[in-house]
Tab-separated table of N, CA and C in Angstrom:
chain	number	residue	atom	x	y	z
A	8	MET	N	162.642	356.907	241.525
A	8	MET	CA	163.701	355.893	242.116
A	8	MET	C	165.194	356.466	241.730
A	9	GLU	N	166.088	356.359	242.642
A	9	GLU	CA	167.389	356.299	242.267
A	9	GLU	C	167.958	355.580	241.853
A	10	ILE	N	169.185	355.596	241.268
A	10	ILE	CA	170.030	354.702	240.376
A	10	ILE	C	170.226	353.414	241.692
A	11	GLU	N	170.974	353.985	242.815
A	11	GLU	CA	171.935	353.245	243.633
A	11	GLU	C	170.300	352.090	244.087
A	12	GLU	N	169.121	352.846	244.444
A	12	GLU	CA	168.107	352.083	244.919
A	12	GLU	C	167.817	351.161	243.594
A	13	ALA	N	167.314	351.655	242.374
A	13	ALA	CA	167.149	350.161	241.519
A	13	ALA	C	168.465	349.543	241.014
A	14	ILE	N	169.534	349.708	241.615
A	14	ILE	CA	170.511	348.535	241.661
A	14	ILE	C	170.388	347.638	242.527
A	15	SER	N	170.230	347.935	244.029
A	15	SER	CA	169.732	347.527	244.926
A	15	SER	C	168.638	346.346	244.579
A	16	ARG	N	167.503	346.774	244.377
A	16	ARG	CA	166.290	346.157	243.698
A	16	ARG	C	166.174	345.840	242.815
A	17	ALA	N	167.152	345.730	241.710
A	17	ALA	CA	167.357	344.798	240.645
A	17	ALA	C	168.169	343.511	240.876
A	18	LYS	N	169.315	344.135	241.710
A	18	LYS	CA	169.885	342.443	242.576
A	18	LYS	C	169.293	341.489	243.535
A	19	LYS	N	167.916	341.701	243.477
A	19	LYS	CA	167.068	341.338	244.227
A	19	LYS	C	165.699	340.835	243.103
A	20	ASN	N	166.089	340.929	241.907
A	20	ASN	CA	164.911	340.329	240.789
A	20	ASN	C	164.204	340.988	240.498
A	21	ASP	N	163.798	342.475	241.351
A	21	ASP	CA	163.348	343.263	241.230
A	21	ASP	C	162.784	344.362	239.578
A	22	GLN	N	161.747	343.195	238.663
A	22	GLN	CA	161.562	343.565	237.626
A	22	GLN	C	161.378	345.508	237.168
A	23	LYS	N	160.822	345.920	238.241
A	23	LYS	CA	160.515	347.117	237.467
A	23	LYS	C	161.813	348.224	237.992
A	24	ALA	N	162.679	347.126	238.555
A	24	ALA	CA	163.935	348.398	238.711
A	24	ALA	C	164.788	347.861	237.565
A	25	PHE	N	164.796	346.684	236.829
A	25	PHE	CA	165.253	346.532	235.708
A	25	PHE	C	165.088	347.583	234.906
A	26	ASN	N	163.467	347.172	234.534
A	26	ASN	CA	163.091	348.264	233.502
A	26	ASN	C	163.354	349.832	233.823
A	27	TYR	N	163.504	350.360	234.923
A	27	TYR	CA	163.920	351.753	235.352
A	27	TYR	C	165.205	351.586	234.834
A	28	LEU	N	166.059	350.805	234.643
A	28	LEU	CA	167.534	350.960	234.188
A	28	LEU	C	167.998	350.770	233.029
A	29	VAL	N	166.923	350.102	232.767
A	29	VAL	CA	167.161	350.006	230.898
A	29	VAL	C	166.581	350.997	230.291
A	30	GLU	N	165.492	351.954	230.737
A	30	GLU	CA	165.016	353.011	230.481
A	30	GLU	C	166.186	354.338	230.641
A	31	THR	N	166.540	354.379	231.935
A	31	THR	CA	167.902	354.867	232.202
A	31	THR	C	168.865	355.384	231.172
A	32	TYR	N	169.698	354.326	230.956
A	32	TYR	CA	170.492	353.327	230.163
A	32	TYR	C	170.750	353.271	228.990
A	33	TRP	N	169.087	352.986	228.315
A	33	TRP	CA	169.540	352.243	226.862
A	33	TRP	C	170.253	353.557	226.388
A	34	ASP	N	169.598	354.674	225.925
A	34	ASP	CA	170.163	355.486	224.857
A	34	ASP	C	171.678	355.541	224.938
A	35	ALA	N	172.434	355.394	226.198
A	35	ALA	CA	173.757	355.772	226.463
A	35	ALA	C	174.610	354.138	225.643
A	36	VAL	N	173.790	353.000	225.951
A	36	VAL	CA	174.449	351.943	225.505
A	36	VAL	C	174.008	351.853	224.284
A	37	TYR	N	173.236	352.227	223.496
A	37	TYR	CA	172.785	352.079	222.144
A	37	TYR	C	173.636	352.928	221.425
A	38	GLY	N	173.703	354.226	221.868
A	38	GLY	CA	174.653	355.339	221.262
A	38	GLY	C	175.985	355.035	221.172
A	39	PHE	N	176.327	354.380	222.104
A	39	PHE	CA	177.867	353.578	222.051
A	39	PHE	C	178.352	353.203	221.120
A	40	GLN	N	177.253	351.741	220.852
A	40	GLN	CA	177.272	350.392	220.094
A	40	GLN	C	177.237	351.232	218.353
A	41	LEU	N	176.257	351.860	218.254
A	41	LEU	CA	175.936	352.858	217.269
A	41	LEU	C	177.160	353.305	216.485
A	42	LYS	N	177.600	353.804	217.419
A	42	LYS	CA	179.424	354.749	217.152
A	42	LYS	C	180.105	353.416	216.500
A	43	ARG	N	179.917	352.448	217.039
A	43	ARG	CA	180.968	351.482	216.636
A	43	ARG	C	180.651	350.866	215.994
A	44	VAL	N	179.593	350.273	215.464
A	44	VAL	CA	179.008	349.362	214.387
A	44	VAL	C	178.534	349.797	213.534
A	45	LYS	N	178.087	351.075	213.527
A	45	LYS	CA	177.415	351.969	212.275
A	45	LYS	C	176.339	351.294	212.154
A	46	ASN	N	175.570	350.400	212.265
A	46	ASN	CA	174.633	349.974	212.059
A	46	ASN	C	173.346	349.785	212.742
A	47	GLU	N	172.189	350.201	212.724
A	47	GLU	CA	171.087	350.294	213.584
A	47	GLU	C	170.641	349.107	214.238
A	48	ASN	N	170.642	348.170	213.207
A	48	ASN	CA	170.029	346.869	214.282
A	48	ASN	C	171.373	346.036	215.197
A	49	ASP	N	172.141	345.987	214.406
A	49	ASP	CA	173.363	345.213	215.404
A	49	ASP	C	173.601	345.971	216.389
A	50	ALA	N	173.532	347.386	216.044
A	50	ALA	CA	173.636	348.059	217.697
A	50	ALA	C	172.477	347.726	218.623
A	51	GLU	N	171.152	347.516	218.281
A	51	GLU	CA	170.096	347.722	218.765
A	51	GLU	C	170.324	345.728	219.663
A	52	ASP	N	170.765	344.726	218.545
A	52	ASP	CA	171.152	343.598	219.257
A	52	ASP	C	171.948	343.477	220.268
A	53	ILE	N	173.262	344.510	220.164
A	53	ILE	CA	174.115	344.468	221.012
A	53	ILE	C	173.744	345.019	222.520
A	54	THR	N	173.352	345.760	221.979
A	54	THR	CA	172.849	346.504	223.636
A	54	THR	C	171.585	345.514	224.066
A	55	ILE	N	170.613	344.938	223.553
A	55	ILE	CA	169.563	344.171	224.358
A	55	ILE	C	170.419	342.882	224.980
A	56	GLN	N	171.435	342.081	224.215
A	56	GLN	CA	172.582	341.151	225.036
A	56	GLN	C	173.359	341.936	225.871
A	57	SER	N	173.797	343.384	226.124
A	57	SER	CA	174.374	343.712	227.073
A	57	SER	C	173.851	344.397	228.461
A	58	PHE	N	172.075	344.312	228.139
A	58	PHE	CA	171.798	344.547	228.988
A	58	PHE	C	171.210	342.988	229.627
A	59	SER	N	170.718	342.090	229.082
A	59	SER	CA	170.783	340.696	229.547
A	59	SER	C	171.901	340.033	230.167
A	60	ARG	N	172.927	340.590	229.430
A	60	ARG	CA	174.138	339.909	230.660
A	60	ARG	C	174.461	340.456	232.011
A	61	ALA	N	174.230	341.741	231.757
A	61	ALA	CA	174.416	342.978	232.867
A	61	ALA	C	173.725	342.686	234.058
A	62	PHE	N	172.403	341.819	233.217
A	62	PHE	CA	170.998	341.488	234.920
A	62	PHE	C	171.611	339.937	235.107
A	63	ASP	N	172.356	339.348	234.236
A	63	ASP	CA	172.431	338.145	234.818
A	63	ASP	C	173.559	338.503	235.690
A	64	LYS	N	174.625	339.176	235.579
A	64	LYS	CA	175.754	339.078	236.362
A	64	LYS	C	175.685	340.469	237.730
A	65	ILE	N	174.081	341.133	237.644
A	65	ILE	CA	173.699	342.112	238.727
A	65	ILE	C	174.537	342.264	239.700
A	66	HIS	N	174.027	340.886	240.475
A	66	HIS	CA	175.013	340.885	241.585
A	66	HIS	C	176.528	340.644	241.741
A	67	SER	N	177.538	341.112	240.362
A	67	SER	CA	178.905	340.995	240.860
A	67	SER	C	179.067	342.547	240.567
A	68	PHE	N	178.138	343.703	240.363
A	68	PHE	CA	177.875	344.778	240.236
A	68	PHE	C	178.901	345.335	241.574
A	69	ASP	N	179.915	346.224	241.313
A	69	ASP	CA	180.495	346.487	242.612
A	69	ASP	C	179.993	348.415	242.498
A	70	SER	N	179.755	348.868	243.454
A	70	SER	CA	178.802	349.894	243.694
A	70	SER	C	179.971	350.895	244.152
A	71	LYS	N	181.257	350.869	244.084
A	71	LYS	CA	182.446	351.948	243.906
A	71	LYS	C	182.298	352.386	242.339
A	72	TYR	N	182.252	351.424	241.295
A	72	TYR	CA	182.317	352.368	239.693
A	72	TYR	C	180.639	352.897	239.054
A	73	LYS	N	181.034	353.352	238.173
A	73	LYS	CA	179.525	354.071	237.901
A	73	LYS	C	178.871	352.776	237.038
A	74	PHE	N	177.656	352.699	237.266
A	74	PHE	CA	176.679	351.980	236.563
A	74	PHE	C	176.727	352.019	235.253
A	75	LYS	N	176.881	353.200	234.693
A	75	LYS	CA	176.748	353.258	232.948
A	75	LYS	C	178.340	353.023	232.672
A	76	THR	N	179.198	353.201	233.401
A	76	THR	CA	180.818	352.835	232.510
A	76	THR	C	180.828	351.160	232.923
A	77	TRP	N	179.969	350.407	234.119
A	77	TRP	CA	180.033	349.307	234.257
A	77	TRP	C	179.456	348.296	232.801
A	78	LEU	N	178.151	349.110	232.630
A	78	LEU	CA	176.796	348.680	230.989
A	78	LEU	C	177.643	348.877	230.244
A	79	ILE	N	178.794	349.946	229.317
A	79	ILE	CA	179.358	350.124	228.496
A	79	ILE	C	180.589	349.298	228.418
A	80	THR	N	181.166	348.882	229.278
A	80	THR	CA	182.344	348.059	229.396
A	80	THR	C	181.697	346.388	229.291
A	81	ILE	N	180.496	346.223	229.472
A	81	ILE	CA	180.164	345.092	229.246
A	81	ILE	C	179.437	344.881	227.699
A	82	SER	N	178.954	346.232	227.269
A	82	SER	CA	178.992	346.125	225.764
A	82	SER	C	179.906	346.102	224.966
A	83	LYS	N	180.756	347.017	225.049
A	83	LYS	CA	181.979	346.505	224.402
A	83	LYS	C	182.846	345.231	224.576
A	84	ASN	N	182.437	344.626	225.805
A	84	ASN	CA	183.441	343.083	225.375
A	84	ASN	C	182.492	342.191	224.471
A	85	ILE	N	180.809	342.368	224.514
A	85	ILE	CA	179.974	341.888	223.911
A	85	ILE	C	180.623	341.710	222.003
A	86	HIS	N	180.730	343.348	222.048
A	86	HIS	CA	181.218	343.370	220.710
A	86	HIS	C	182.124	343.005	219.982
A	87	ILE	N	183.453	342.951	220.814
A	87	ILE	CA	184.414	342.279	220.974
A	87	ILE	C	184.469	340.987	220.394
A	88	ASP	N	183.683	340.254	221.424
A	88	ASP	CA	183.684	338.923	221.565
A	88	ASP	C	182.810	338.424	219.827
A	89	LEU	N	181.830	339.625	219.601
A	89	LEU	CA	181.286	339.299	218.308
A	89	LEU	C	182.854	339.306	216.825
A	90	LEU	N	182.997	340.446	217.153
A	90	LEU	CA	184.132	340.612	216.165
A	90	LEU	C	184.831	339.158	216.125
A	91	ARG	N	185.186	338.711	217.083
A	91	ARG	CA	186.310	338.005	217.198
A	91	ARG	C	185.737	336.336	216.549
A	92	LYS	N	184.358	336.023	216.602
A	92	LYS	CA	183.439	335.165	216.411
A	92	LYS	C	183.094	335.270	214.936
A	93	GLU	N	182.889	336.544	214.333
A	93	GLU	CA	182.934	336.769	212.461
A	93	GLU	C	184.459	336.558	211.901
A	94	LYS	N	185.539	337.198	212.722
A	94	LYS	CA	187.089	337.150	211.980
A	94	LYS	C	187.340	335.316	212.245
A	95	HIS	N	186.877	334.788	213.232
A	95	HIS	CA	187.072	333.341	212.832
A	95	HIS	C	186.329	332.414	211.955
A	96	SER	N	185.082	333.052	211.926
A	96	SER	CA	184.614	332.361	210.320
A	96	SER	C	184.843	332.878	209.161
A	97	ILE	N	185.551	333.952	209.233
A	97	ILE	CA	185.919	334.454	207.833
A	97	ILE	C	187.060	333.412	207.567
A	98	ALA	N	188.011	333.582	208.824
A	98	ALA	CA	189.061	333.095	208.832
A	98	ALA	C	189.177	330.928	208.070
A	99	GLN	N	187.804	330.609	208.188
A	99	GLN	CA	187.313	328.887	208.439
A	99	GLN	C	186.865	329.533	206.690
A	100	ASP	N	185.884	330.284	206.787
A	100	ASP	CA	185.807	330.269	204.957
A	100	ASP	C	186.819	330.345	204.078
A	101	ILE	N	187.981	330.803	204.320
A	101	ILE	CA	189.056	331.183	203.451
A	101	ILE	C	189.882	329.772	203.721
A	102	SER	N	189.782	329.149	204.657
A	102	SER	CA	191.271	327.663	204.413
A	102	SER	C	189.971	326.808	204.244
A	103	ASN	N	188.503	326.865	203.981
A	103	ASN	CA	187.732	326.100	203.141
A	103	ASN	C	187.636	326.357	201.329
A	104	GLU	N	188.471	327.362	201.501
A	104	GLU	CA	188.014	327.729	200.175
A	104	GLU	C	188.795	326.166	199.204
A	105	ASP	N	189.768	326.016	199.171
A	105	ASP	CA	190.140	324.646	198.208
A	105	ASP	C	188.184	323.566	198.464
A	106	SER	N	187.872	323.520	199.169
A	106	SER	CA	186.746	322.391	199.152
A	106	SER	C	185.583	322.767	198.066
A	107	GLY	N	185.591	323.822	197.682
A	107	GLY	CA	184.870	324.690	196.425
A	107	GLY	C	183.545	325.337	197.459
A	108	ALA	N	183.507	325.200	198.556
A	108	ALA	CA	182.077	325.149	199.701
A	108	ALA	C	182.566	326.751	200.489
A	109	PHE	N	181.974	327.427	200.293
A	109	PHE	CA	182.065	328.300	201.560
A	109	PHE	C	180.875	328.426	202.744
A	110	GLN	N	181.455	328.356	203.827
A	110	GLN	CA	180.565	328.726	205.252
A	110	GLN	C	180.024	329.490	205.186
A	111	VAL	N	178.978	330.017	205.473
A	111	VAL	CA	177.878	330.958	205.852
A	111	VAL	C	178.142	331.034	207.321
A	112	MET	N	177.519	332.449	207.379
A	112	MET	CA	177.758	333.166	208.696
A	112	MET	C	177.148	331.993	209.691
A	113	ASP	N	177.608	331.710	210.583
A	113	ASP	CA	176.062	331.258	211.741
A	113	ASP	C	174.819	331.713	211.992
A	114	GLU	N	173.873	331.580	211.465
A	114	GLU	CA	172.573	331.880	211.441
A	114	GLU	C	171.951	331.095	212.559
A	115	THR	N	172.504	329.932	212.776
A	115	THR	CA	171.778	329.273	213.600
A	115	THR	C	171.196	329.777	214.928
A	116	PRO	N	169.439	329.348	215.478
A	116	PRO	CA	169.034	329.690	216.501
A	116	PRO	C	170.386	329.960	217.920
A	117	SER	N	169.793	330.940	219.174
A	117	SER	CA	170.317	330.777	219.952
A	117	SER	C	170.318	329.081	221.217
A	118	ILE	N	170.810	328.909	221.756
A	118	ILE	CA	170.812	327.719	223.036
A	118	ILE	C	169.455	327.646	223.574
A	119	GLU	N	168.865	329.113	223.818
A	119	GLU	CA	167.465	328.781	224.021
A	119	GLU	C	166.480	329.153	223.188
A	120	ASP	N	166.566	329.403	222.372
A	120	ASP	CA	166.096	329.119	221.009
A	120	ASP	C	166.024	327.564	220.684
A	121	ARG	N	166.830	326.988	220.317
A	121	ARG	CA	166.913	325.799	220.072
A	121	ARG	C	166.468	324.705	221.404
A	122	LEU	N	166.833	325.026	222.632
A	122	LEU	CA	166.240	324.205	223.468
A	122	LEU	C	164.565	324.380	223.252
A	123	ILE	N	163.737	325.563	223.017
A	123	ILE	CA	162.578	325.798	222.982
A	123	ILE	C	161.959	324.717	221.840
A	124	THR	N	162.211	325.220	220.705
A	124	THR	CA	162.244	324.137	219.785
A	124	THR	C	161.765	322.947	219.684
A	125	GLU	N	163.084	322.239	220.099
A	125	GLU	CA	162.984	321.244	220.108
A	125	GLU	C	161.582	320.451	221.664
A	126	GLN	N	161.239	320.963	222.019
A	126	GLN	CA	159.855	320.577	222.841
A	126	GLN	C	159.111	320.658	222.297
A	127	ASN	N	158.331	319.727	222.729
A	127	ASN	CA	156.796	319.292	222.138
A	127	ASN	C	156.099	320.497	222.373
A	128	LEU	N	155.005	320.594	221.633
A	128	LEU	CA	153.522	321.578	221.869
A	128	LEU	C	153.047	321.577	223.264
A	129	ALA	N	152.778	319.992	223.944
A	129	ALA	CA	152.092	319.981	225.023
A	129	ALA	C	153.260	320.528	226.278
A	130	LYS	N	154.393	319.929	226.154
A	130	LYS	CA	155.462	320.052	227.272
A	130	LYS	C	155.863	321.516	227.452
A	131	LEU	N	156.021	321.905	226.490
A	131	LEU	CA	156.157	323.730	226.261
A	131	LEU	C	155.302	324.526	227.143
A	132	LEU	N	153.941	323.977	226.549
A	132	LEU	CA	152.819	324.722	227.172
A	132	LEU	C	152.883	324.570	228.415
A	133	ARG	N	153.065	323.407	229.457
A	133	ARG	CA	153.527	323.357	230.798
A	133	ARG	C	154.784	324.175	231.412
A	134	ASP	N	155.459	323.779	230.561
A	134	ASP	CA	156.603	324.783	231.084
A	134	ASP	C	156.700	326.040	231.095
A	135	ILE	N	155.551	327.221	230.240
A	135	ILE	CA	155.334	328.183	229.626
A	135	ILE	C	154.789	328.544	231.185
A	136	LYS	N	153.797	327.759	231.506
A	136	LYS	CA	152.957	327.902	232.625
A	136	LYS	C	153.792	327.771	233.757
A	137	LYS	N	154.737	327.582	234.344
A	137	LYS	CA	155.620	327.842	235.370
A	137	LYS	C	156.155	329.104	235.447
A	138	LEU	N	156.501	330.417	234.330
A	138	LEU	CA	157.191	330.916	234.210
A	138	LEU	C	155.656	332.046	235.237
A	139	LYS	N	156.475	333.485	235.608
A	139	LYS	CA	155.678	334.727	235.998
A	139	LYS	C	154.623	335.034	234.657
A	140	PRO	N	153.350	335.347	235.291
A	140	PRO	CA	151.942	335.703	234.052
A	140	PRO	C	152.704	336.663	233.210
A	141	HIS	N	153.847	337.936	233.238
A	141	HIS	CA	154.130	338.265	232.921
A	141	HIS	C	155.080	338.183	231.401
A	142	TYR	N	156.153	337.216	231.978
A	142	TYR	CA	156.849	336.271	230.663
A	142	TYR	C	155.560	335.429	229.817
A	143	GLN	N	154.722	334.860	230.608
A	143	GLN	CA	154.207	334.013	230.130
A	143	GLN	C	153.028	334.335	228.585
A	144	GLN	N	152.825	335.764	228.995
A	144	GLN	CA	152.180	336.931	227.995
A	144	GLN	C	152.869	337.102	227.183
A	145	ILE	N	154.236	337.367	227.378
A	145	ILE	CA	155.229	337.800	226.048
A	145	ILE	C	155.745	336.973	225.679
A	146	ILE	N	155.737	335.519	225.755
A	146	ILE	CA	156.083	334.274	225.331
A	146	ILE	C	155.379	334.129	224.185
A	147	ASN	N	153.923	334.323	224.984
A	147	ASN	CA	152.602	333.900	223.883
A	147	ASN	C	152.722	335.379	222.507
A	148	LEU	N	152.589	336.385	222.833
A	148	LEU	CA	152.100	337.171	222.142
A	148	LEU	C	153.521	337.053	220.681
A	149	ARG	N	154.817	336.743	221.011
A	149	ARG	CA	155.849	336.329	220.266
A	149	ARG	C	156.090	335.215	219.448
A	150	TYR	N	155.804	334.282	219.926
A	150	TYR	CA	155.785	333.207	219.397
A	150	TYR	C	154.539	332.255	219.351
A	151	PHE	N	153.390	332.914	219.769
A	151	PHE	CA	152.158	331.976	219.591
A	151	PHE	C	151.394	332.716	218.820
A	152	GLN	N	151.630	334.062	218.959
A	152	GLN	CA	150.356	335.075	218.022
A	152	GLN	C	151.192	335.935	217.064
A	153	GLU	N	152.655	335.352	216.984
A	153	GLU	CA	153.644	335.930	216.155
A	153	GLU	C	153.730	337.352	215.928
A	154	LEU	N	153.782	338.035	216.674
A	154	LEU	CA	153.494	339.374	217.105
A	154	LEU	C	154.754	340.375	216.961
A	155	SER	N	155.178	341.203	215.574
A	155	SER	CA	156.374	342.080	215.946
A	155	SER	C	156.769	342.574	217.522
A	156	TYR	N	157.910	343.038	217.251
A	156	TYR	CA	157.975	343.607	218.721
A	156	TYR	C	157.191	345.063	218.942
A	157	LYS	N	157.398	345.616	217.631
A	157	LYS	CA	156.662	346.728	217.488
A	157	LYS	C	154.904	346.694	217.972
A	158	GLU	N	154.292	345.519	217.618
A	158	GLU	CA	153.213	345.332	217.461
A	158	GLU	C	152.939	344.970	219.695
A	159	ILE	N	154.054	344.342	219.673
A	159	ILE	CA	154.043	343.105	221.464
A	159	ILE	C	154.279	344.795	222.210
A	160	ALA	N	154.347	345.832	221.829
A	160	ALA	CA	154.961	347.143	222.614
A	160	ALA	C	154.018	348.263	222.633
A	161	THR	N	153.203	348.340	221.480
A	161	THR	CA	151.540	348.603	221.958
A	161	THR	C	150.378	347.781	222.542
A	162	GLU	N	150.600	346.279	222.337
A	162	GLU	CA	149.733	345.672	222.820
A	162	GLU	C	149.938	345.813	224.364
A	163	LEU	N	151.330	345.803	224.912
A	163	LEU	CA	151.078	346.153	226.080
A	163	LEU	C	151.822	347.364	226.589
A	164	ASP	N	151.742	348.320	225.832
A	164	ASP	CA	151.579	349.699	226.459
A	164	ASP	C	152.875	349.837	226.846
A	165	ALA	N	154.133	349.538	226.486
A	165	ALA	CA	155.283	349.422	227.116
A	165	ALA	C	156.199	349.911	225.581
A	166	PRO	N	157.298	350.349	226.529
A	166	PRO	CA	158.624	350.752	225.358
A	166	PRO	C	159.150	349.324	224.522
A	167	MET	N	159.385	349.807	223.282
A	167	MET	CA	160.001	348.331	222.928
A	167	MET	C	161.380	348.134	223.730
A	168	THR	N	162.457	348.824	224.355
A	168	THR	CA	163.293	348.244	224.895
A	168	THR	C	162.698	347.356	225.859
A	169	ASN	N	162.082	347.729	227.036
A	169	ASN	CA	161.243	346.812	227.702
A	169	ASN	C	161.046	345.216	227.200
A	170	VAL	N	160.649	345.456	226.124
A	170	VAL	CA	159.163	344.291	225.442
A	170	VAL	C	160.805	343.464	225.081
A	171	LYS	N	162.247	343.822	224.605
A	171	LYS	CA	162.895	343.106	224.113
A	171	LYS	C	163.723	342.760	225.193
A	172	VAL	N	163.596	343.380	226.301
A	172	VAL	CA	164.689	342.837	227.020
A	172	VAL	C	163.655	342.060	228.108
A	173	LYS	N	162.490	342.295	228.268
A	173	LYS	CA	161.629	340.973	228.617
A	173	LYS	C	161.657	339.747	228.170
A	174	LEU	N	160.964	339.873	226.701
A	174	LEU	CA	161.415	338.999	225.778
A	174	LEU	C	162.464	337.961	226.141
A	175	LEU	N	163.864	338.270	225.678
A	175	LEU	CA	165.166	337.745	226.310
A	175	LEU	C	164.973	337.438	227.774
A	176	ARG	N	164.739	337.548	228.727
A	176	ARG	CA	164.627	336.937	229.929
A	176	ARG	C	163.816	336.117	229.759
A	177	ALA	N	162.586	336.232	229.139
A	177	ALA	CA	161.600	334.995	229.887
A	177	ALA	C	162.273	333.722	228.886
A	178	LYS	N	162.792	333.849	227.975
A	178	LYS	CA	163.495	333.140	226.495
A	178	LYS	C	164.567	332.153	227.515
A	179	LYS	N	165.064	332.949	228.328
A	179	LYS	CA	166.682	332.132	229.802
A	179	LYS	C	165.655	331.876	230.922
A	180	LEU	N	164.578	332.060	231.153
A	180	LEU	CA	164.207	331.423	232.154
A	180	LEU	C	163.266	330.194	231.789
A	181	LEU	N	163.246	330.513	230.658
A	181	LEU	CA	162.185	328.872	229.775
A	181	LEU	C	163.136	328.041	229.288
A	182	ALA	N	164.378	328.531	229.026
A	182	ALA	CA	165.576	327.833	228.981
A	182	ALA	C	166.032	326.878	229.933
A	183	GLU	N	165.781	327.842	230.988
A	183	GLU	CA	166.760	327.174	232.319
A	183	GLU	C	165.304	326.048	233.109
A	184	ILE	N	164.176	326.392	232.470
A	184	ILE	CA	163.248	325.335	233.303
A	184	ILE	C	163.065	324.160	232.608
A	185	ILE	N	163.388	324.207	231.361
A	185	ILE	CA	163.882	322.499	230.401
A	185	ILE	C	164.595	322.060	230.808
A	186	THR	N	165.947	322.826	230.550
A	186	THR	CA	167.168	322.290	230.610
A	186	THR	C	166.984	321.727	232.579
A	187	ASN	N	166.797	321.940	233.597
A	187	ASN	CA	166.643	321.340	234.573
A	187	ASN	C	165.928	320.212	234.394
A	188	GLN	N	164.824	319.969	233.737
A	188	GLN	CA	164.538	318.975	233.636
A	188	GLN	C	165.121	317.273	233.016
A	189	LYS	N	166.030	318.155	232.482
A	189	LYS	CA	166.612	316.814	231.414
A	189	LYS	C	167.598	315.883	232.313
């Protein structure tokens, strides 16, 4: 598969094209972030967010630019946003110093995680069944069987990067299903 073909297919929501693009560009985006943040876990998290945002916005990709440059730009912007949040949180900590209590960095679950957790189990299972089978499977492995990313990758015989991106997409789709019912 050529890059242009993969992008075209990804714009039509082709999962194989998404996987191909992740496999092709993962190392470039991850390496870029690793140089910036100097922490493997943070670099991996930002890289996953970068691919997720890129796939959410793939329809806006202009083919007169290089796809790799577009991905790196998205990744750079995510990192800048995270730095701004961190800076804002630190500023709040300093301003709250008088009260004797310090704010802890926001470790709350994402919007998608919160929506999923709020649902009762029966309703959640019905909503999960509305997902495509491969998304149902990955949600089941992660949240019901509580497997690690590595264990899921082994179970599915897939690269860990694909597992992470697929799980992120599954959570977003599930959150959309739940939100649309409210």
